[in-house]
mmCIF file of C-alpha atoms in Angstrom:
data_model
loop_
_atom_site.group_PDB
_atom_site.id
_atom_site.type_symbol
_atom_site.label_atom_id
_atom_site.label_comp_id
_atom_site.label_asym_id
_atom_site.label_seq_id
_atom_site.Cartn_x
_atom_site.Cartn_y
_atom_site.Cartn_z
ATOM 1 C CA GLN A 1 -30.235 6.033 -35.348
ATOM 2 C CA SER A 2 -27.464 8.174 -33.926
ATOM 3 C CA VAL A 3 -26.560 11.599 -35.324
ATOM 4 C CA LEU A 4 -22.917 10.558 -34.957
ATOM 5 C CA THR A 5 -21.830 7.842 -37.368
ATOM 6 C CA GLN A 6 -19.216 5.298 -36.365
ATOM 7 C CA PRO A 7 -18.243 2.038 -38.063
ATOM 8 C CA PRO A 8 -19.735 -0.910 -36.148
ATOM 9 C CA SER A 9 -16.445 -2.753 -35.986
ATOM 10 C CA ALA A 10 -12.703 -2.420 -36.390
ATOM 11 C CA SER A 11 -9.912 -4.919 -35.966
ATOM 12 C CA GLY A 12 -6.190 -5.336 -36.053
ATOM 13 C CA THR A 13 -3.388 -7.628 -35.063
ATOM 14 C CA PRO A 14 -1.292 -7.034 -31.951
ATOM 15 C CA GLY A 15 0.951 -4.032 -32.378
ATOM 16 C CA GLN A 16 -1.009 -2.569 -35.275
ATOM 17 C CA ARG A 17 -2.639 0.842 -35.421
ATOM 18 C CA VAL A 18 -6.422 1.066 -35.621
ATOM 19 C CA THR A 19 -8.422 4.190 -36.403
ATOM 20 C CA ILE A 20 -12.098 4.751 -35.619
ATOM 21 C CA SER A 21 -13.999 7.519 -37.365
ATOM 22 C CA CYS A 22 -16.915 9.570 -36.081
ATOM 23 C CA SER A 23 -18.904 11.674 -38.517
ATOM 24 C CA GLY A 24 -21.359 14.341 -37.467
ATOM 25 C CA SER A 25 -22.611 17.731 -38.568
ATOM 26 C CA SER A 26 -22.208 21.429 -37.978
ATOM 27 C CA SER A 27 -24.587 21.344 -34.993
ATOM 28 C CA ASN A 28 -22.575 18.789 -33.075
ATOM 29 C CA ILE A 29 -18.955 17.960 -33.940
ATOM 30 C CA GLY A 30 -18.634 21.085 -36.048
ATOM 31 C CA SER A 31 -19.243 23.366 -33.093
ATOM 32 C CA ASN A 32 -18.458 21.401 -29.926
ATOM 33 C CA SER A 33 -15.712 19.357 -28.320
ATOM 34 C CA VAL A 34 -15.565 15.640 -29.015
ATOM 35 C CA PHE A 35 -15.088 12.989 -26.356
ATOM 36 C CA TRP A 36 -14.171 9.341 -26.701
ATOM 37 C CA TYR A 37 -15.129 6.584 -24.283
ATOM 38 C CA GLN A 38 -13.947 3.006 -23.880
ATOM 39 C CA GLN A 39 -16.302 0.420 -22.459
ATOM 40 C CA LEU A 40 -14.935 -2.956 -21.453
ATOM 41 C CA PRO A 41 -17.475 -5.794 -21.175
ATOM 42 C CA GLY A 42 -19.657 -5.515 -18.116
ATOM 43 C CA THR A 43 -18.196 -2.225 -16.925
ATOM 44 C CA ALA A 44 -19.100 1.448 -16.982
ATOM 45 C CA PRO A 45 -17.581 3.580 -19.743
ATOM 46 C CA LYS A 46 -14.275 5.335 -19.186
ATOM 47 C CA VAL A 47 -13.217 8.582 -20.838
ATOM 48 C CA LEU A 48 -10.231 8.215 -23.158
ATOM 49 C CA ILE A 49 -10.167 11.590 -24.898
ATOM 50 C CA TYR A 50 -11.673 14.953 -23.956
ATOM 51 C CA LYS A 51 -11.729 18.269 -25.794
ATOM 52 C CA ASN A 52 -11.000 16.530 -29.139
ATOM 53 C CA ASN A 53 -7.451 15.420 -28.444
ATOM 54 C CA GLN A 54 -6.650 15.608 -24.732
ATOM 55 C CA ARG A 55 -5.891 12.514 -22.682
ATOM 56 C CA PRO A 56 -6.914 12.252 -19.032
ATOM 57 C CA SER A 57 -4.294 11.313 -16.535
ATOM 58 C CA GLY A 58 -3.613 7.595 -16.687
ATOM 59 C CA VAL A 59 -4.705 7.052 -20.299
ATOM 60 C CA PRO A 60 -1.778 5.666 -22.307
ATOM 61 C CA ASP A 61 -0.384 7.823 -25.100
ATOM 62 C CA ARG A 62 -1.212 4.959 -27.482
ATOM 63 C CA PHE A 63 -4.633 6.582 -27.643
ATOM 64 C CA SER A 64 -4.953 9.806 -29.624
ATOM 65 C CA GLY A 65 -7.848 11.878 -30.851
ATOM 66 C CA SER A 66 -8.278 14.391 -33.641
ATOM 67 C CA LYS A 67 -11.024 16.508 -35.116
ATOM 68 C CA SER A 68 -11.438 18.218 -38.451
ATOM 69 C CA GLY A 69 -14.597 20.046 -39.426
ATOM 70 C CA THR A 70 -17.552 17.786 -38.716
ATOM 71 C CA SER A 71 -15.553 14.596 -38.237
ATOM 72 C CA ALA A 72 -13.364 13.167 -35.537
ATOM 73 C CA SER A 73 -11.248 10.095 -35.120
ATOM 74 C CA LEU A 74 -9.668 7.971 -32.431
ATOM 75 C CA ALA A 75 -6.415 6.159 -33.114
ATOM 76 C CA ILE A 76 -5.103 3.264 -31.099
ATOM 77 C CA SER A 77 -1.483 2.403 -31.756
ATOM 78 C CA GLY A 78 0.391 -0.624 -30.485
ATOM 79 C CA LEU A 79 -2.878 -2.557 -30.317
ATOM 80 C CA GLY A 80 -3.054 -5.060 -27.473
ATOM 81 C CA SER A 81 -5.575 -7.596 -26.218
ATOM 82 C CA GLU A 82 -6.484 -5.215 -23.429
ATOM 83 C CA ASP A 83 -7.873 -2.828 -26.047
ATOM 84 C CA GLU A 84 -10.710 -5.175 -27.026
ATOM 85 C CA ALA A 85 -13.704 -3.093 -26.098
ATOM 86 C CA ASP A 86 -16.474 -0.878 -27.414
ATOM 87 C CA TYR A 87 -15.521 2.701 -28.252
ATOM 88 C CA TYR A 88 -17.962 5.596 -28.412
ATOM 89 C CA CYS A 89 -17.586 9.140 -29.653
ATOM 90 C CA ALA A 90 -19.758 11.807 -28.069
ATOM 91 C CA THR A 91 -20.449 15.507 -28.125
ATOM 92 C CA TRP A 92 -23.152 18.113 -27.473
ATOM 93 C CA ASP A 93 -25.664 18.767 -30.227
ATOM 94 C CA ASP A 94 -26.881 22.359 -30.382
ATOM 95 C CA ASN A 95 -29.987 21.532 -32.420
ATOM 96 C CA LEU A 96 -31.083 18.707 -30.133
ATOM 97 C CA SER A 97 -29.941 20.547 -26.990
ATOM 98 C CA GLY A 98 -28.576 17.275 -25.793
ATOM 99 C CA TYR A 99 -25.498 15.142 -25.479
ATOM 100 C CA VAL A 100 -25.189 12.568 -28.260
ATOM 101 C CA PHE A 101 -23.217 9.348 -28.529
ATOM 102 C CA GLY A 102 -22.176 7.463 -31.609
ATOM 103 C CA ALA A 103 -23.539 3.925 -31.910
ATOM 104 C CA GLY A 104 -20.183 2.514 -30.888
ATOM 105 C CA THR A 105 -17.364 0.618 -32.545
ATOM 106 C CA LYS A 106 -16.347 -2.822 -31.366
ATOM 107 C CA VAL A 107 -12.590 -3.294 -31.588
ATOM 108 C CA THR A 108 -11.299 -6.836 -31.966
ATOM 109 C CA VAL A 109 -7.678 -7.886 -31.675
ATOM 110 C CA LEU A 110 -7.065 -10.704 -34.136
ATOM 111 C CA GLU B 1 -12.743 8.509 -3.126
ATOM 112 C CA VAL B 2 -15.129 10.215 -5.544
ATOM 113 C CA GLN B 3 -18.034 7.843 -6.043
ATOM 114 C CA LEU B 4 -21.472 7.591 -7.612
ATOM 115 C CA VAL B 5 -23.749 4.728 -6.546
ATOM 116 C CA GLU B 6 -27.069 4.113 -8.287
ATOM 117 C CA SER B 7 -30.011 2.279 -6.787
ATOM 118 C CA GLY B 8 -33.677 1.689 -7.443
ATOM 119 C CA GLY B 9 -33.588 -0.576 -10.474
ATOM 120 C CA GLY B 10 -35.751 -3.645 -10.898
ATOM 121 C CA LEU B 11 -38.679 -5.098 -12.789
ATOM 122 C CA VAL B 12 -41.475 -2.700 -13.713
ATOM 123 C CA GLU B 13 -44.610 -3.286 -15.772
ATOM 124 C CA PRO B 14 -45.237 -1.281 -18.936
ATOM 125 C CA GLY B 15 -47.028 1.932 -18.097
ATOM 126 C CA GLY B 16 -45.535 2.010 -14.635
ATOM 127 C CA SER B 17 -43.056 4.389 -13.074
ATOM 128 C CA LEU B 18 -39.566 4.154 -11.683
ATOM 129 C CA ARG B 19 -37.474 6.383 -9.483
ATOM 130 C CA LEU B 20 -33.755 5.887 -9.497
ATOM 131 C CA SER B 21 -31.296 7.397 -7.060
ATOM 132 C CA CYS B 22 -27.622 8.174 -7.393
ATOM 133 C CA ALA B 23 -25.711 8.779 -4.167
ATOM 134 C CA ALA B 24 -22.643 10.934 -4.584
ATOM 135 C CA SER B 25 -19.664 11.230 -2.288
ATOM 136 C CA ASP B 26 -16.330 12.951 -1.876
ATOM 137 C CA PHE B 27 -16.803 15.953 -4.125
ATOM 138 C CA THR B 28 -18.731 19.212 -4.049
ATOM 139 C CA PHE B 29 -22.016 17.794 -5.329
ATOM 140 C CA SER B 30 -23.829 21.114 -5.225
ATOM 141 C CA LYS B 31 -21.563 22.576 -7.912
ATOM 142 C CA ALA B 32 -21.785 19.599 -10.264
ATOM 143 C CA TRP B 33 -23.941 19.220 -13.370
ATOM 144 C CA MET B 34 -25.269 15.683 -13.119
ATOM 145 C CA ASN B 35 -26.337 13.370 -15.934
ATOM 146 C CA TRP B 36 -28.182 10.133 -16.541
ATOM 147 C CA VAL B 37 -27.040 7.813 -19.343
ATOM 148 C CA ARG B 38 -28.650 4.491 -20.199
ATOM 149 C CA GLN B 39 -27.675 1.415 -22.158
ATOM 150 C CA ALA B 40 -30.199 -1.091 -23.443
ATOM 151 C CA PRO B 41 -29.039 -4.727 -23.395
ATOM 152 C CA GLY B 42 -26.487 -5.257 -26.150
ATOM 153 C CA LYS B 43 -26.903 -1.692 -27.389
ATOM 154 C CA GLY B 44 -24.961 1.561 -27.231
ATOM 155 C CA LEU B 45 -24.943 4.437 -24.799
ATOM 156 C CA GLU B 46 -27.839 6.904 -24.777
ATOM 157 C CA TRP B 47 -27.865 10.175 -22.858
ATOM 158 C CA VAL B 48 -31.097 10.560 -20.902
ATOM 159 C CA GLY B 49 -30.749 14.035 -19.476
ATOM 160 C CA ARG B 50 -29.035 16.315 -16.993
ATOM 161 C CA VAL B 51 -29.593 18.811 -14.217
ATOM 162 C CA LYS B 52 -27.395 21.834 -13.794
ATOM 163 C CA SER B 53 -26.161 23.043 -10.439
ATOM 164 C CA LYS B 54 -28.474 25.410 -8.596
ATOM 165 C CA SER B 55 -25.823 28.117 -8.809
ATOM 166 C CA ASP B 56 -26.019 27.758 -12.618
ATOM 167 C CA GLY B 57 -29.802 27.921 -12.573
ATOM 168 C CA GLY B 58 -30.700 24.302 -11.890
ATOM 169 C CA ALA B 59 -32.289 23.769 -15.322
ATOM 170 C CA THR B 60 -32.877 20.334 -16.739
ATOM 171 C CA ASP B 61 -32.461 19.002 -20.278
ATOM 172 C CA TYR B 62 -33.850 15.735 -21.593
ATOM 173 C CA ALA B 63 -33.341 13.506 -24.597
ATOM 174 C CA ALA B 64 -36.288 13.248 -26.959
ATOM 175 C CA PRO B 65 -37.216 9.604 -26.116
ATOM 176 C CA VAL B 66 -37.859 10.476 -22.454
ATOM 177 C CA LYS B 67 -38.853 14.120 -22.646
ATOM 178 C CA GLY B 68 -42.264 14.822 -21.177
ATOM 179 C CA ARG B 69 -42.350 11.664 -19.070
ATOM 180 C CA SER B 70 -39.104 12.048 -17.132
ATOM 181 C CA THR B 71 -37.969 14.260 -14.283
ATOM 182 C CA ILE B 72 -34.403 14.675 -13.119
ATOM 183 C CA SER B 73 -33.961 16.288 -9.730
ATOM 184 C CA ARG B 74 -31.310 16.707 -7.082
ATOM 185 C CA ASP B 75 -31.058 17.045 -3.336
ATOM 186 C CA ASP B 76 -27.852 18.865 -2.538
ATOM 187 C CA SER B 77 -28.368 18.396 1.201
ATOM 188 C CA THR B 78 -28.087 14.616 0.822
ATOM 189 C CA THR B 79 -25.865 14.744 -2.315
ATOM 190 C CA THR B 80 -28.334 12.593 -4.205
ATOM 191 C CA LEU B 81 -29.459 12.693 -7.825
ATOM 192 C CA PHE B 82 -32.836 11.301 -8.910
ATOM 193 C CA LEU B 83 -34.439 10.150 -12.130
ATOM 194 C CA GLN B 84 -38.159 9.535 -12.344
ATOM 195 C CA VAL B 85 -39.555 8.031 -15.526
ATOM 196 C CA ASP B 86 -43.308 7.605 -15.973
ATOM 197 C CA SER B 87 -45.337 5.750 -18.603
ATOM 198 C CA LEU B 88 -42.560 3.198 -18.939
ATOM 199 C CA ARG B 89 -42.165 1.354 -22.225
ATOM 200 C CA ILE B 90 -40.456 -1.905 -23.108
ATOM 201 C CA GLU B 91 -37.751 0.128 -24.832
ATOM 202 C CA ASP B 92 -36.853 1.841 -21.549
ATOM 203 C CA THR B 93 -35.271 -1.443 -20.443
ATOM 204 C CA ALA B 94 -31.637 -0.591 -19.825
ATOM 205 C CA VAL B 95 -28.813 -0.176 -17.378
ATOM 206 C CA TYR B 96 -29.077 3.369 -16.084
ATOM 207 C CA TYR B 97 -25.873 5.167 -15.124
ATOM 208 C CA CYS B 98 -25.399 8.484 -13.422
ATOM 209 C CA ALA B 99 -22.368 10.354 -14.699
ATOM 210 C CA MET B 100 -20.663 13.694 -14.349
ATOM 211 C CA ASP B 101 -17.744 15.773 -15.526
ATOM 212 C CA LEU B 102 -15.496 16.542 -12.605
ATOM 213 C CA TYR B 103 -12.004 16.927 -13.961
ATOM 214 C CA TYR B 104 -11.928 16.884 -17.739
ATOM 215 C CA GLY B 105 -13.724 19.698 -19.515
ATOM 216 C CA GLY B 106 -17.207 18.357 -20.245
ATOM 217 C CA ALA B 107 -16.288 14.679 -20.451
ATOM 218 C CA PHE B 108 -18.169 12.241 -18.254
ATOM 219 C CA ASP B 109 -15.183 11.175 -16.199
ATOM 220 C CA ILE B 110 -17.048 9.837 -13.168
ATOM 221 C CA TRP B 111 -19.628 7.068 -13.628
ATOM 222 C CA GLY B 112 -21.650 4.955 -11.269
ATOM 223 C CA GLN B 113 -21.789 1.186 -11.600
ATOM 224 C CA GLY B 114 -25.269 1.327 -13.130
ATOM 225 C CA THR B 115 -28.636 -0.089 -12.116
ATOM 226 C CA LEU B 116 -30.721 -2.358 -14.342
ATOM 227 C CA VAL B 117 -34.314 -1.471 -15.112
ATOM 228 C CA THR B 118 -36.401 -4.122 -16.852
ATOM 229 C CA VAL B 119 -39.778 -3.133 -18.240
ATOM 230 C CA SER B 120 -41.830 -6.238 -18.837
ATOM 231 C CA SER B 121 -45.235 -7.720 -18.099
#
């Protein structure tokens, strides 16, 4: 059971906006930066968001991240078939002295 | 091109040991904090542990499920990262990735392709 809670699934039609939540605590999200990763089937994860809301070079601006208190969220706007993937939030946990991932959210484009 | 390439996966019996390698290229390996992340079949990502650069003390940190039976080490002369796991359990079956943050403030932005470890009798 992960210390970061994500919904197991999310879906939307092409062009819609989808939001994925990530809930933690004061020892993880509340005191450290949040990262978001996208994992396409059969591939290694790829970072989408770093430091809560920053996009690496090459990541479309359709992806945005936010953080408030002990929760974070990832929004995908203009949903496309290429966005069907698993999405993970992650951060450092001060109590565990370790990096923690959420259990992942599978995004389906209807 | 910055690259991480894992090797050493395979079939191991419960109670056995494994030693994985991760060959790094095209960046200053000695300054990097290196991580291992694993993913059981059909499951999510799980951080295994990390080793800091020697200039930052070289300390290691481990996740609870592997702590006490795992050792992460590095050879800066050959730019290689290692993971040894002893007393293997069925639940250690996973794809093991090495990963690091090179460009983006703590995010794992460089990943290897992964190597599959299957623990089974």
